[in-house]
XYZ file of C-alpha atoms in Angstrom:
424
model
C -21.183 30.385 -14.795
C -18.002 28.357 -14.913
C -15.820 29.133 -17.874
C -13.394 26.791 -19.569
C -9.776 27.890 -19.273
C -7.832 27.364 -22.478
C -4.550 25.563 -22.425
C -2.947 28.191 -24.618
C -2.989 30.870 -21.853
C 0.484 30.953 -20.285
C -0.649 33.132 -17.418
C -3.529 30.810 -16.472
C -1.369 27.710 -16.631
C 1.303 29.276 -14.426
C -1.372 30.259 -11.960
C -2.807 26.737 -12.082
C 0.526 25.235 -11.142
C 0.828 27.269 -7.969
C -2.817 27.132 -6.847
C -3.775 23.489 -7.284
C -4.543 21.731 -4.044
C -2.487 18.774 -2.744
C 1.216 18.154 -2.547
C 2.866 21.291 -3.789
C 5.785 19.433 -5.171
C 3.901 18.069 -8.123
C 7.079 18.765 -10.129
C 5.366 18.964 -13.511
C 7.494 20.827 -15.988
C 5.415 22.044 -18.927
C 6.370 23.267 -22.343
C 4.415 23.696 -25.536
C 3.317 26.144 -28.200
C 1.403 29.249 -27.441
C -1.329 30.915 -29.415
C 0.911 33.185 -31.415
C 3.550 31.430 -33.362
C 6.199 29.150 -31.882
C 6.111 30.521 -28.361
C 7.179 28.201 -25.469
C 5.503 27.762 -22.098
C 8.052 28.337 -19.336
C 8.673 25.286 -17.233
C 7.183 25.868 -13.746
C 8.265 23.933 -10.666
C 6.040 23.531 -7.629
C 8.918 22.460 -5.450
C 8.714 25.830 -3.717
C 6.007 27.938 -2.199
C 3.799 29.889 -4.663
C 5.569 33.122 -4.045
C 8.913 31.407 -4.782
C 7.871 29.305 -7.770
C 10.859 29.066 -10.056
C 10.423 29.758 -13.730
C 13.064 28.012 -15.780
C 13.302 26.670 -19.227
C 14.425 23.189 -20.160
C 15.856 22.141 -16.820
C 14.010 19.765 -14.418
C 13.722 20.952 -10.845
C 15.192 18.950 -7.977
C 12.895 18.004 -5.104
C 13.937 17.721 -1.478
C 13.454 14.562 0.567
C 11.045 14.769 3.464
C 9.280 12.075 5.502
C 5.597 11.127 5.016
C 3.427 13.315 7.123
C -0.323 13.217 7.627
C -1.122 11.499 4.372
C 1.124 13.614 2.133
C 4.003 11.338 1.102
C 6.838 13.779 0.614
C 9.632 11.470 -0.089
C 11.041 13.598 -2.911
C 8.546 16.424 -2.432
C 7.998 19.267 -0.016
C 4.446 20.114 1.054
C 3.040 23.519 1.897
C -0.293 24.709 3.165
C -1.678 26.477 0.096
C -5.062 28.127 0.498
C -6.279 28.930 -3.040
C -8.290 32.069 -3.492
C -10.137 30.596 -6.499
C -13.456 28.853 -6.239
C -13.604 25.041 -6.354
C -15.071 25.207 -9.823
C -12.152 27.416 -11.069
C -9.647 25.064 -9.464
C -11.250 22.163 -11.280
C -11.065 24.075 -14.547
C -7.413 24.848 -13.928
C -6.620 21.229 -13.225
C -8.447 20.171 -16.318
C -6.566 22.687 -18.401
C -3.276 21.496 -17.103
C -4.218 17.907 -17.671
C -5.156 18.627 -21.311
C -1.692 20.034 -21.914
C -0.044 17.036 -20.245
C -2.166 14.714 -22.358
C -1.358 16.425 -25.661
C 0.012 14.146 -28.335
C 2.384 13.804 -29.872
C 5.009 15.037 -27.355
C 8.188 16.492 -28.633
C 11.379 14.624 -27.680
C 12.184 17.231 -24.979
C 8.677 17.079 -23.541
C 8.755 13.274 -23.501
C 12.103 13.399 -21.739
C 10.720 15.712 -19.042
C 7.690 13.598 -18.608
C 9.835 10.446 -18.214
C 11.965 12.216 -15.697
C 8.967 13.222 -13.580
C 7.593 9.641 -13.807
C 10.973 8.385 -12.613
C 10.848 10.849 -9.709
C 7.403 9.575 -8.807
C 8.443 5.937 -8.801
C 11.561 6.739 -6.793
C 9.445 8.529 -4.206
C 7.200 5.460 -3.955
C 10.220 3.237 -3.491
C 11.478 5.383 -0.648
C 8.077 5.318 1.091
C 7.835 1.563 0.818
C 11.380 1.091 2.110
C 10.706 3.382 5.084
C 7.301 2.091 6.184
C 7.210 -1.537 5.133
C 10.729 -2.876 5.479
C 9.917 -6.581 5.327
C 7.527 -6.142 2.417
C 10.040 -3.889 0.653
C 12.813 -6.501 1.023
C 10.622 -9.057 -0.708
C 9.735 -6.691 -3.608
C 13.412 -6.258 -4.474
C 13.286 -9.653 -6.147
C 10.655 -8.539 -8.726
C 11.806 -7.332 -12.181
C 12.010 -3.551 -12.292
C 8.710 -2.846 -13.916
C 6.799 -5.079 -11.472
C 8.490 -3.787 -8.375
C 7.892 -0.173 -9.490
C 4.201 -0.985 -9.904
C 3.992 -2.761 -6.518
C 5.673 0.277 -4.846
C 3.088 2.560 -6.457
C 0.241 0.451 -5.124
C 1.781 0.303 -1.630
C 2.300 4.082 -1.571
C -1.387 4.678 -2.322
C -2.320 2.283 0.517
C 0.204 3.948 2.823
C -1.099 7.434 2.153
C -4.638 6.200 2.843
C -3.453 4.787 6.145
C -1.766 8.094 7.023
C -5.040 9.947 6.417
C -6.757 7.723 8.979
C -3.962 7.849 11.578
C -3.256 11.534 11.683
C -4.536 13.385 14.794
C -7.884 15.189 14.540
C -10.928 16.117 16.527
C -13.875 13.881 15.836
C -14.429 11.742 12.723
C -16.477 14.112 10.530
C -13.456 15.599 8.818
C -11.921 12.189 8.294
C -15.044 10.970 6.516
C -14.826 13.980 4.306
C -11.131 13.253 3.563
C -11.925 9.628 2.753
C -14.596 10.820 0.353
C -12.057 13.080 -1.267
C -9.566 10.237 -1.450
C -12.170 8.094 -3.244
C -12.676 10.935 -5.726
C -8.968 11.077 -6.325
C -8.920 7.341 -6.855
C -11.544 7.696 -9.592
C -9.296 10.381 -11.158
C -6.450 7.869 -11.218
C -8.605 5.375 -13.167
C -9.442 8.162 -15.571
C -5.729 8.765 -16.091
C -5.507 11.981 -14.041
C -2.828 12.465 -11.354
C -3.587 14.918 -8.569
C 0.041 15.045 -7.448
C 3.430 13.521 -8.099
C 2.791 10.288 -6.241
C -0.528 9.673 -8.050
C 1.455 9.839 -11.289
C 3.132 6.508 -10.598
C -0.148 4.803 -9.916
C -1.728 6.348 -13.039
C 1.172 4.913 -15.031
C 0.753 1.541 -13.334
C -2.942 1.361 -14.163
C -2.091 2.079 -17.821
C 0.625 -0.624 -17.858
C -1.626 -3.205 -16.172
C -5.101 -2.784 -17.625
C -6.424 -5.813 -15.661
C -6.071 -3.778 -12.409
C -9.491 -3.352 -10.936
C -10.555 -0.279 -8.862
C -12.741 -2.565 -6.678
C -10.082 -3.614 -4.102
C -8.912 0.006 -3.765
C -12.473 1.021 -3.027
C -12.845 -1.858 -0.615
C -9.742 -0.706 1.293
C -11.297 2.703 1.735
C -14.383 0.971 3.154
C -12.086 -0.826 5.553
C -10.761 2.468 6.822
C -14.290 3.691 7.366
C -14.976 0.437 9.225
C -12.026 1.179 11.498
C -13.721 4.486 12.500
C -16.942 2.805 13.560
C -15.756 -0.477 15.061
C -13.011 -1.186 17.628
C -14.333 -4.593 18.726
C -15.130 -7.699 16.689
C -17.639 -10.247 17.961
C -16.540 -13.133 15.742
C -13.704 -14.130 13.485
C -16.073 -13.704 10.514
C -16.349 -10.041 11.355
C -12.563 -9.739 11.772
C -12.104 -11.486 8.446
C -14.135 -8.857 6.614
C -11.940 -6.194 8.206
C -8.765 -8.060 7.273
C -9.923 -8.495 3.714
C -10.683 -4.795 3.349
C -7.533 -3.412 4.859
C -5.034 -6.058 3.749
C -6.536 -8.852 1.679
C -7.279 -6.274 -0.951
C -3.575 -5.754 -1.431
C -3.309 -9.266 -2.785
C -6.028 -8.494 -5.290
C -4.413 -5.203 -6.231
C -1.109 -6.830 -6.993
C -2.263 -10.012 -8.702
C -2.554 -8.435 -12.188
C 0.970 -7.077 -11.678
C 2.530 -10.422 -10.661
C 0.778 -12.436 -13.350
C 0.009 -16.165 -13.416
C 1.838 -19.243 -14.593
C 0.844 -21.182 -17.657
C -2.064 -23.554 -16.881
C -3.504 -21.266 -14.208
C -6.011 -18.420 -14.289
C -6.350 -15.262 -12.179
C -9.365 -16.937 -10.560
C -7.156 -19.792 -9.420
C -4.664 -17.498 -7.826
C -7.016 -14.892 -6.297
C -7.961 -16.937 -3.230
C -4.324 -17.601 -2.177
C -3.493 -13.995 -2.852
C -6.376 -12.930 -0.617
C -5.224 -15.487 2.004
C -1.774 -13.882 2.108
C -3.210 -10.456 2.787
C -5.394 -11.799 5.577
C -2.401 -13.636 7.082
C -0.308 -10.510 7.013
C -3.014 -8.502 8.789
C -3.592 -11.216 11.397
C 0.160 -11.127 12.009
C 0.057 -7.340 12.447
C -2.835 -7.722 14.966
C -0.906 -10.218 17.057
C 2.289 -8.192 16.923
C 0.522 -4.903 17.801
C -1.698 -5.997 20.731
C 0.382 -3.829 23.119
C 0.064 -0.724 20.927
C -3.599 -1.257 20.241
C -4.574 -1.642 23.873
C -2.985 1.776 24.544
C -5.617 3.146 22.123
C -8.364 0.999 23.811
C -8.719 -1.053 20.636
C -9.051 -4.855 20.710
C -8.936 -6.671 17.347
C -8.957 -10.159 18.773
C -12.482 -11.598 18.396
C -14.638 -11.566 21.510
C -15.667 -15.160 20.919
C -11.998 -16.177 21.239
C -11.538 -14.136 24.412
C -14.542 -15.798 25.917
C -13.502 -19.208 24.779
C -10.236 -18.929 26.680
C -11.810 -16.901 29.569
C -9.716 -13.793 28.840
C -11.491 -10.610 29.882
C -11.192 -7.316 28.038
C -10.189 -5.686 31.274
C -7.270 -8.124 31.736
C -6.182 -7.659 28.110
C -6.241 -3.877 28.379
C -4.180 -4.103 31.580
C -1.611 -6.281 29.761
C -2.112 -9.293 31.982
C -0.172 -12.228 30.486
C -1.314 -15.344 32.293
C -1.837 -18.946 31.238
C -5.293 -18.209 29.778
C -3.936 -15.399 27.665
C -0.973 -17.479 26.431
C -3.339 -20.357 25.473
C -5.506 -17.937 23.562
C -2.484 -16.449 21.797
C -1.211 -19.891 20.796
C -4.624 -20.492 19.165
C -4.372 -17.225 17.267
C -0.879 -18.015 16.040
C -1.866 -21.442 14.775
C -4.872 -20.015 12.917
C -2.683 -17.364 11.302
C -0.255 -20.046 10.161
C -3.115 -21.810 8.443
C -3.773 -18.697 6.419
C -0.134 -18.530 5.486
C -0.351 -22.156 4.336
C -3.318 -21.300 2.087
C -1.362 -18.430 0.671
C 1.690 -20.615 -0.029
C -0.457 -23.010 -2.046
C -0.847 -20.181 -4.585
C 2.856 -19.399 -5.133
C 3.278 -21.921 -7.983
C 0.267 -20.365 -9.664
C 2.177 -17.101 -10.053
C 4.392 -16.191 -12.991
C 7.892 -17.410 -12.459
C 9.460 -13.986 -11.766
C 6.879 -13.344 -8.962
C 7.346 -16.567 -6.984
C 10.499 -15.728 -5.143
C 9.355 -12.199 -4.030
C 6.085 -13.627 -2.652
C 7.732 -16.690 -1.067
C 10.403 -14.483 0.587
C 7.809 -12.024 1.851
C 5.688 -14.867 3.208
C 8.687 -16.431 5.020
C 9.940 -13.153 6.445
C 6.582 -11.921 7.680
C 5.446 -15.227 9.101
C 8.691 -15.357 11.111
C 7.130 -12.651 13.298
C 4.936 -15.413 14.744
C 8.016 -17.280 15.844
C 9.371 -14.074 17.394
C 6.208 -13.807 19.489
C 6.777 -17.343 20.682
C 10.439 -16.614 21.372
C 9.372 -13.585 23.377
C 7.460 -15.962 25.600
C 4.160 -14.678 24.178
C 4.661 -11.200 25.676
C 3.196 -9.039 22.940
C 2.148 -6.424 25.493
C 5.659 -5.151 26.259
C 7.922 -6.687 23.547
C 7.445 -5.959 19.873
C 8.259 -8.883 17.649
C 10.361 -8.162 14.638
C 12.871 -9.882 12.363
C 16.323 -8.400 11.897
C 17.676 -7.801 8.409
C 20.373 -10.464 8.866
C 17.728 -13.002 9.796
C 15.777 -12.073 6.640
C 18.870 -12.690 4.568
C 19.331 -16.071 6.206
C 15.814 -17.064 5.081
C 16.441 -16.416 1.385
C 18.143 -19.752 0.539
C 15.192 -21.691 1.968
C 12.733 -19.514 0.014
C 14.738 -19.958 -3.161
C 14.978 -23.763 -2.888
C 11.213 -24.004 -2.214
C 10.502 -21.867 -5.313
C 12.832 -24.078 -7.366
C 10.718 -27.090 -6.326
C 7.626 -25.385 -7.746
C 9.097 -25.374 -11.203
C 9.299 -29.164 -11.455
C 6.688 -31.057 -13.439
C 6.549 -33.737 -10.758
C 5.492 -31.124 -8.150
C 2.612 -29.866 -10.329
C 1.289 -33.383 -10.476
C 0.875 -33.616 -6.689
C -2.464 -33.088 -4.997
C -3.400 -29.698 -3.646
C -3.319 -30.876 -0.047
C 0.227 -32.202 -0.343
C 1.437 -28.822 -1.446
C 0.542 -27.157 1.819
C 2.798 -27.341 4.806
C 3.289 -25.138 7.892
C 6.312 -26.499 9.628
C 8.553 -23.791 8.294
C 6.211 -20.906 9.208
């Protein structure tokens, strides 16, 4: 029979802090009243191994910086392989007990300060992860107001960690399916206001700040990762579109409530362009990464397109760049630009402080298509990328275009006249 562990037991709480699964740098620092008078819970840091867990009072612990590894984003936290000796039920009870303490209200000024510090650590870790693994995307997010960019970084970090789970080496796919099931459970915890580790904390806070955030696109992204396990070929573009929606289009739906919409528009108006931007970004990734994907025997380009241009899978996997392949690649680039154009039509629907970040991200990422062209369509051996100085040079154009969106005359134009692709 599983017993409930009371939050007034100092010993149990200290044990909980060093036994809970996940990133062992959760960095929670707890204090509160005990059962007998005005006792104080010692602050316990998980920035060290269980045997070294520091017990301090009143001082926040400092976390080391480490790169993201195998799904545990450790920018600002150090991970250890902890094998709890408690049963799963007892671990759940310990987690629940700790959460009850964290959720106690009202917090004292000192407790609130510690909680705010840990939240700041969490958002800073998310910032570092975004800057490291999504440089172009990160550059665009810098133009958001602080609260919005923090929230976007929290969303990206969740997506990145999910991607890391899928990409890490393993034997077979059974364990991966189990991990994705666990990741879905943790996602549900986030929507219940429960953080399993330090990085979850930022997303929990983001969900509270933006109550219109829906769990559905997060769940759909997990489905996309499962789809990647079972499918490494796509018969039609319609099949590829479903995949692009799940692994990238969902990001647009995740971030829409954060960005907000302009007066006169609804979320429903802006959702389709937001989805189009995610699809455009993923199509760009696919074209950029053909060389890397063929090394893994994966082909994301639709079979119907290969057949249309008489490009065989064998030739593609060998990296044969002939006239047929170039013609097929030109077709793919043009179609991707059409998706960017659909996305651009939604920029004026966004709140004013979100337009420049989205426009800049769109311009910078779509420039990868030009790089593929400048590389003479050799995406087998040459990776297309945009240098930082080139991104900076794009900003004035993005800014002037956003300025145009604020004019009343522009809003009176037809939808079709808003869309252009010459700059993409």
